[in-house]
PDB file of C-alpha atoms in Angstrom:
ATOM      1  CA  UNK A 124      -8.048  15.079  10.227  1.00 78.00           C
ATOM      2  CA  UNK A 125      -5.492  12.786  11.853  1.00 83.00           C
ATOM      3  CA  UNK A 126      -2.038  12.680  10.230  1.00 87.00           C
ATOM      4  CA  UNK A 127       0.454   9.889  10.831  1.00 91.00           C
ATOM      5  CA  UNK A 128       4.155  10.235  10.031  1.00 94.00           C
ATOM      6  CA  UNK A 129       6.140   7.175   9.064  1.00 95.00           C
ATOM      7  CA  UNK A 130       8.455   5.902   6.367  1.00 95.00           C
ATOM      8  CA  UNK A 131       8.209   3.889   3.205  1.00 94.00           C
ATOM      9  CA  UNK A 132       9.535   0.625   4.601  1.00 95.00           C
ATOM     10  CA  UNK A 133      11.408  -0.139   7.796  1.00 96.00           C
ATOM     11  CA  UNK A 134      13.835  -2.969   6.959  1.00 94.00           C
ATOM     12  CA  UNK A 135      16.934  -1.195   5.743  1.00 95.00           C
ATOM     13  CA  UNK A 136      20.317  -2.570   6.771  1.00 94.00           C
ATOM     14  CA  UNK A 137      21.734   0.921   6.215  1.00 96.00           C
ATOM     15  CA  UNK A 138      19.753   2.099   9.249  1.00 97.00           C
ATOM     16  CA  UNK A 139      21.631  -0.230  11.589  1.00 95.00           C
ATOM     17  CA  UNK A 140      23.805   1.876  13.867  1.00 94.00           C
ATOM     18  CA  UNK A 141      22.095   5.160  12.976  1.00 95.00           C
ATOM     19  CA  UNK A 142      18.446   4.303  13.691  1.00 97.00           C
ATOM     20  CA  UNK A 143      18.506   0.698  14.857  1.00 97.00           C
ATOM     21  CA  UNK A 144      20.945  -0.168  17.654  1.00 97.00           C
ATOM     22  CA  UNK A 145      23.944  -2.177  16.445  1.00 95.00           C
ATOM     23  CA  UNK A 146      23.015  -5.128  18.652  1.00 95.00           C
ATOM     24  CA  UNK A 147      19.329  -5.274  17.608  1.00 96.00           C
ATOM     25  CA  UNK A 148      18.470  -8.472  15.724  1.00 95.00           C
ATOM     26  CA  UNK A 149      16.765  -8.036  12.341  1.00 94.00           C
ATOM     27  CA  UNK A 150      13.574  -9.778  13.509  1.00 94.00           C
ATOM     28  CA  UNK A 151      13.172  -7.072  16.194  1.00 97.00           C
ATOM     29  CA  UNK A 152      13.339  -4.156  13.778  1.00 97.00           C
ATOM     30  CA  UNK A 153       9.579  -3.797  13.251  1.00 98.00           C
ATOM     31  CA  UNK A 154       8.833  -3.660  16.970  1.00 97.00           C
ATOM     32  CA  UNK A 155      11.600  -1.114  17.498  1.00 98.00           C
ATOM     33  CA  UNK A 156      10.371   0.945  14.536  1.00 98.00           C
ATOM     34  CA  UNK A 157       6.786   0.841  15.862  1.00 98.00           C
ATOM     35  CA  UNK A 158       7.965   2.167  19.228  1.00 97.00           C
ATOM     36  CA  UNK A 159       9.059   5.348  17.445  1.00 97.00           C
ATOM     37  CA  UNK A 160       6.631   5.779  14.523  1.00 98.00           C
ATOM     38  CA  UNK A 161       2.851   5.218  14.338  1.00 98.00           C
ATOM     39  CA  UNK A 162       2.759   3.938  10.749  1.00 97.00           C
ATOM     40  CA  UNK A 163       4.760   2.350   7.938  1.00 98.00           C
ATOM     41  CA  UNK A 164       4.177   1.729   4.252  1.00 96.00           C
ATOM     42  CA  UNK A 165       4.877  -1.898   3.402  1.00 96.00           C
ATOM     43  CA  UNK A 166       6.435  -2.083  -0.055  1.00 95.00           C
ATOM     44  CA  UNK A 167       7.368  -5.745  -0.360  1.00 93.00           C
ATOM     45  CA  UNK A 168       3.669  -6.515  -0.911  1.00 95.00           C
ATOM     46  CA  UNK A 169       4.150  -4.889  -4.328  1.00 96.00           C
ATOM     47  CA  UNK A 170       6.419  -7.793  -5.287  1.00 96.00           C
ATOM     48  CA  UNK A 171       4.884 -10.610  -3.248  1.00 95.00           C
ATOM     49  CA  UNK A 172       1.245 -10.932  -2.202  1.00 93.00           C
ATOM     50  CA  UNK A 173       1.053 -11.002   1.601  1.00 90.00           C
ATOM     51  CA  UNK A 174       0.200 -14.237   3.382  1.00 93.00           C
ATOM     52  CA  UNK A 175      -2.124 -14.175   6.372  1.00 95.00           C
ATOM     53  CA  UNK A 176       0.439 -15.726   8.738  1.00 96.00           C
ATOM     54  CA  UNK A 177       3.012 -13.041   7.849  1.00 94.00           C
ATOM     55  CA  UNK A 178       0.463 -10.290   8.424  1.00 96.00           C
ATOM     56  CA  UNK A 179      -0.521 -11.781  11.787  1.00 95.00           C
ATOM     57  CA  UNK A 180       3.148 -11.894  12.743  1.00 95.00           C
ATOM     58  CA  UNK A 181       3.598  -8.228  11.818  1.00 95.00           C
ATOM     59  CA  UNK A 182       0.490  -7.223  13.765  1.00 96.00           C
ATOM     60  CA  UNK A 183       1.756  -9.056  16.854  1.00 96.00           C
ATOM     61  CA  UNK A 184       4.944  -6.969  16.849  1.00 96.00           C
ATOM     62  CA  UNK A 185       3.318  -3.527  16.962  1.00 97.00           C
ATOM     63  CA  UNK A 186       1.056  -1.612  19.369  1.00 96.00           C
ATOM     64  CA  UNK A 187      -2.713  -1.695  18.863  1.00 94.00           C
ATOM     65  CA  UNK A 188      -2.790   1.858  17.464  1.00 95.00           C
ATOM     66  CA  UNK A 189      -0.059   1.210  14.858  1.00 97.00           C
ATOM     67  CA  UNK A 190      -1.107   1.441  11.197  1.00 97.00           C
ATOM     68  CA  UNK A 191       0.176  -0.464   8.175  1.00 98.00           C
ATOM     69  CA  UNK A 192      -0.270   1.113   4.742  1.00 97.00           C
ATOM     70  CA  UNK A 193      -0.033  -1.722   2.216  1.00 98.00           C
ATOM     71  CA  UNK A 194       1.237  -1.226  -1.328  1.00 98.00           C
ATOM     72  CA  UNK A 195      -0.887  -3.287  -3.717  1.00 98.00           C
ATOM     73  CA  UNK A 196       0.661  -5.966  -5.871  1.00 98.00           C
ATOM     74  CA  UNK A 197       2.203  -5.130  -9.210  1.00 98.00           C
ATOM     75  CA  UNK A 198       0.030  -7.957 -10.567  1.00 98.00           C
ATOM     76  CA  UNK A 199      -2.902  -5.555 -10.173  1.00 98.00           C
ATOM     77  CA  UNK A 200      -1.313  -2.254 -11.195  1.00 98.00           C
ATOM     78  CA  UNK A 201       1.476  -3.091 -13.617  1.00 98.00           C
ATOM     79  CA  UNK A 202       0.607  -6.466 -15.193  1.00 98.00           C
ATOM     80  CA  UNK A 203      -3.202  -6.382 -15.317  1.00 98.00           C
ATOM     81  CA  UNK A 204      -3.168  -2.557 -15.324  1.00 98.00           C
ATOM     82  CA  UNK A 205      -6.498  -2.424 -13.429  1.00 98.00           C
ATOM     83  CA  UNK A 206      -8.293  -4.565 -16.029  1.00 98.00           C
ATOM     84  CA  UNK A 207     -11.097  -6.922 -14.914  1.00 97.00           C
ATOM     85  CA  UNK A 208      -8.749  -9.940 -14.863  1.00 97.00           C
ATOM     86  CA  UNK A 209      -7.145  -8.556 -11.688  1.00 97.00           C
ATOM     87  CA  UNK A 210     -10.351  -9.215  -9.702  1.00 98.00           C
ATOM     88  CA  UNK A 211      -9.123 -12.474  -8.130  1.00 97.00           C
ATOM     89  CA  UNK A 212      -5.833 -10.872  -7.087  1.00 97.00           C
ATOM     90  CA  UNK A 213      -7.715  -7.913  -5.588  1.00 98.00           C
ATOM     91  CA  UNK A 214      -9.954 -10.332  -3.668  1.00 97.00           C
ATOM     92  CA  UNK A 215      -6.905 -12.215  -2.350  1.00 97.00           C
ATOM     93  CA  UNK A 216      -5.233  -8.967  -1.286  1.00 97.00           C
ATOM     94  CA  UNK A 217      -8.361  -7.671   0.456  1.00 97.00           C
ATOM     95  CA  UNK A 218      -9.061 -10.965   2.219  1.00 96.00           C
ATOM     96  CA  UNK A 219      -5.513 -11.369   3.498  1.00 97.00           C
ATOM     97  CA  UNK A 220      -4.944  -7.763   4.547  1.00 97.00           C
ATOM     98  CA  UNK A 221      -8.151  -7.909   6.603  1.00 96.00           C
ATOM     99  CA  UNK A 222      -6.056 -10.073   8.946  1.00 95.00           C
ATOM    100  CA  UNK A 223      -4.445  -6.854  10.210  1.00 96.00           C
ATOM    101  CA  UNK A 224      -7.797  -5.732  11.656  1.00 94.00           C
ATOM    102  CA  UNK A 225      -7.649  -2.256  13.195  1.00 94.00           C
ATOM    103  CA  UNK A 226      -3.974  -1.976  12.253  1.00 96.00           C
ATOM    104  CA  UNK A 227      -4.819  -1.940   8.531  1.00 97.00           C
ATOM    105  CA  UNK A 228      -4.513   1.505   7.014  1.00 96.00           C
ATOM    106  CA  UNK A 229      -4.980   2.358   3.364  1.00 97.00           C
ATOM    107  CA  UNK A 230      -4.070   0.104   0.483  1.00 98.00           C
ATOM    108  CA  UNK A 231      -2.040   2.009  -2.099  1.00 98.00           C
ATOM    109  CA  UNK A 232      -2.433   1.335  -5.800  1.00 98.00           C
ATOM    110  CA  UNK A 233       0.576   2.912  -7.544  1.00 98.00           C
ATOM    111  CA  UNK A 234       0.147   2.938 -11.305  1.00 98.00           C
ATOM    112  CA  UNK A 235       3.024   2.633 -13.762  1.00 98.00           C
ATOM    113  CA  UNK A 236       4.365   5.933 -15.146  1.00 97.00           C
ATOM    114  CA  UNK A 237       3.362   5.061 -18.712  1.00 97.00           C
ATOM    115  CA  UNK A 238      -0.265   4.205 -17.895  1.00 98.00           C
ATOM    116  CA  UNK A 239      -2.410   6.936 -19.384  1.00 98.00           C
ATOM    117  CA  UNK A 240      -5.857   7.991 -18.267  1.00 98.00           C
ATOM    118  CA  UNK A 241      -8.614   5.477 -18.932  1.00 98.00           C
ATOM    119  CA  UNK A 242     -11.675   6.575 -16.982  1.00 98.00           C
ATOM    120  CA  UNK A 243     -13.895   3.565 -17.870  1.00 98.00           C
ATOM    121  CA  UNK A 244     -11.137   1.183 -16.748  1.00 98.00           C
ATOM    122  CA  UNK A 245     -10.649   3.129 -13.510  1.00 98.00           C
ATOM    123  CA  UNK A 246     -14.411   3.128 -12.875  1.00 98.00           C
ATOM    124  CA  UNK A 247     -14.548  -0.652 -13.365  1.00 98.00           C
ATOM    125  CA  UNK A 248     -11.560  -1.207 -11.097  1.00 98.00           C
ATOM    126  CA  UNK A 249     -12.946   0.998  -8.326  1.00 98.00           C
ATOM    127  CA  UNK A 250     -16.111  -1.107  -8.517  1.00 97.00           C
ATOM    128  CA  UNK A 251     -14.010  -4.056  -7.250  1.00 97.00           C
ATOM    129  CA  UNK A 252     -13.169  -2.191  -4.043  1.00 98.00           C
ATOM    130  CA  UNK A 253     -15.593  -2.534  -1.143  1.00 96.00           C
ATOM    131  CA  UNK A 254     -16.856   0.435   0.814  1.00 92.00           C
ATOM    132  CA  UNK A 255     -15.751   0.645   4.410  1.00 91.00           C
ATOM    133  CA  UNK A 256     -12.062   0.137   3.579  1.00 95.00           C
ATOM    134  CA  UNK A 257      -9.444   2.791   2.889  1.00 96.00           C
ATOM    135  CA  UNK A 258      -7.801   3.005  -0.508  1.00 98.00           C
ATOM    136  CA  UNK A 259      -5.490   5.435  -2.214  1.00 97.00           C
ATOM    137  CA  UNK A 260      -4.211   5.650  -5.753  1.00 98.00           C
ATOM    138  CA  UNK A 261      -1.077   7.191  -7.179  1.00 98.00           C
ATOM    139  CA  UNK A 262      -1.210   8.231 -10.814  1.00 98.00           C
ATOM    140  CA  UNK A 263       2.187   8.852 -12.344  1.00 96.00           C
ATOM    141  CA  UNK A 264       1.096   9.936 -15.819  1.00 97.00           C
ATOM    142  CA  UNK A 265      -0.041  13.548 -16.114  1.00 96.00           C
ATOM    143  CA  UNK A 266      -3.144  12.628 -18.164  1.00 98.00           C
ATOM    144  CA  UNK A 267      -4.913  11.444 -14.982  1.00 98.00           C
ATOM    145  CA  UNK A 268      -4.901  14.833 -13.271  1.00 98.00           C
ATOM    146  CA  UNK A 269      -8.287  16.022 -14.488  1.00 98.00           C
ATOM    147  CA  UNK A 270     -11.591  16.959 -12.885  1.00 98.00           C
ATOM    148  CA  UNK A 271     -13.499  13.850 -14.045  1.00 98.00           C
ATOM    149  CA  UNK A 272     -10.897  11.600 -12.370  1.00 98.00           C
ATOM    150  CA  UNK A 273     -11.041  13.663  -9.174  1.00 98.00           C
ATOM    151  CA  UNK A 274     -14.834  13.453  -9.186  1.00 98.00           C
ATOM    152  CA  UNK A 275     -14.777   9.668  -9.580  1.00 98.00           C
ATOM    153  CA  UNK A 276     -12.262   9.256  -6.752  1.00 98.00           C
ATOM    154  CA  UNK A 277     -14.316  11.573  -4.531  1.00 97.00           C
ATOM    155  CA  UNK A 278     -17.504   9.637  -5.348  1.00 97.00           C
ATOM    156  CA  UNK A 279     -15.832   6.339  -4.356  1.00 97.00           C
ATOM    157  CA  UNK A 280     -14.001   7.763  -1.324  1.00 97.00           C
ATOM    158  CA  UNK A 281     -10.555   6.911  -2.717  1.00 98.00           C
ATOM    159  CA  UNK A 282      -7.683   9.212  -1.747  1.00 97.00           C
ATOM    160  CA  UNK A 283      -5.295  10.644  -4.333  1.00 97.00           C
ATOM    161  CA  UNK A 284      -1.549  10.399  -3.719  1.00 95.00           C
ATOM    162  CA  UNK A 285       0.502  13.348  -4.884  1.00 90.00           C
ATOM    163  CA  UNK A 286       4.124  12.224  -5.197  1.00 81.00           C
ATOM    164  CA  UNK A 287       7.172  14.322  -5.801  1.00 72.00           C
TER     165      UNK A 287
END
């Protein structure tokens, strides 16, 4: 198993002077970050669906072996809550993130803390995800942590995030 260490985001003005050199321009932060870490979780995709041109720009700033973990849109996890009506948004996300090519790591679906276990809904949602791509899901309600959920994730090849 290959493990990559990175951070949740890279664009923090508070890092200027401690991590980023004082004279480094903001548009050079990603390249600098990627020279020191092999991966990053992109969180702004939770709030705004990523556009292909932005993803291409990110990919151009990092080495070939760099990996982006993409946080899925809140439209999927928090508004539609994995219901079938999120299918078009999932398709858009999958199509656009494919632009990253080999630099695309897992797509993270982080559920809201008040979303309780609904195995049929999860099964339907996982059916929207193609094989051959990497996905991970973070449940934040304790009702999800049961054997039938683990079995379904294992069957679909979806990783479970354990947050603390």
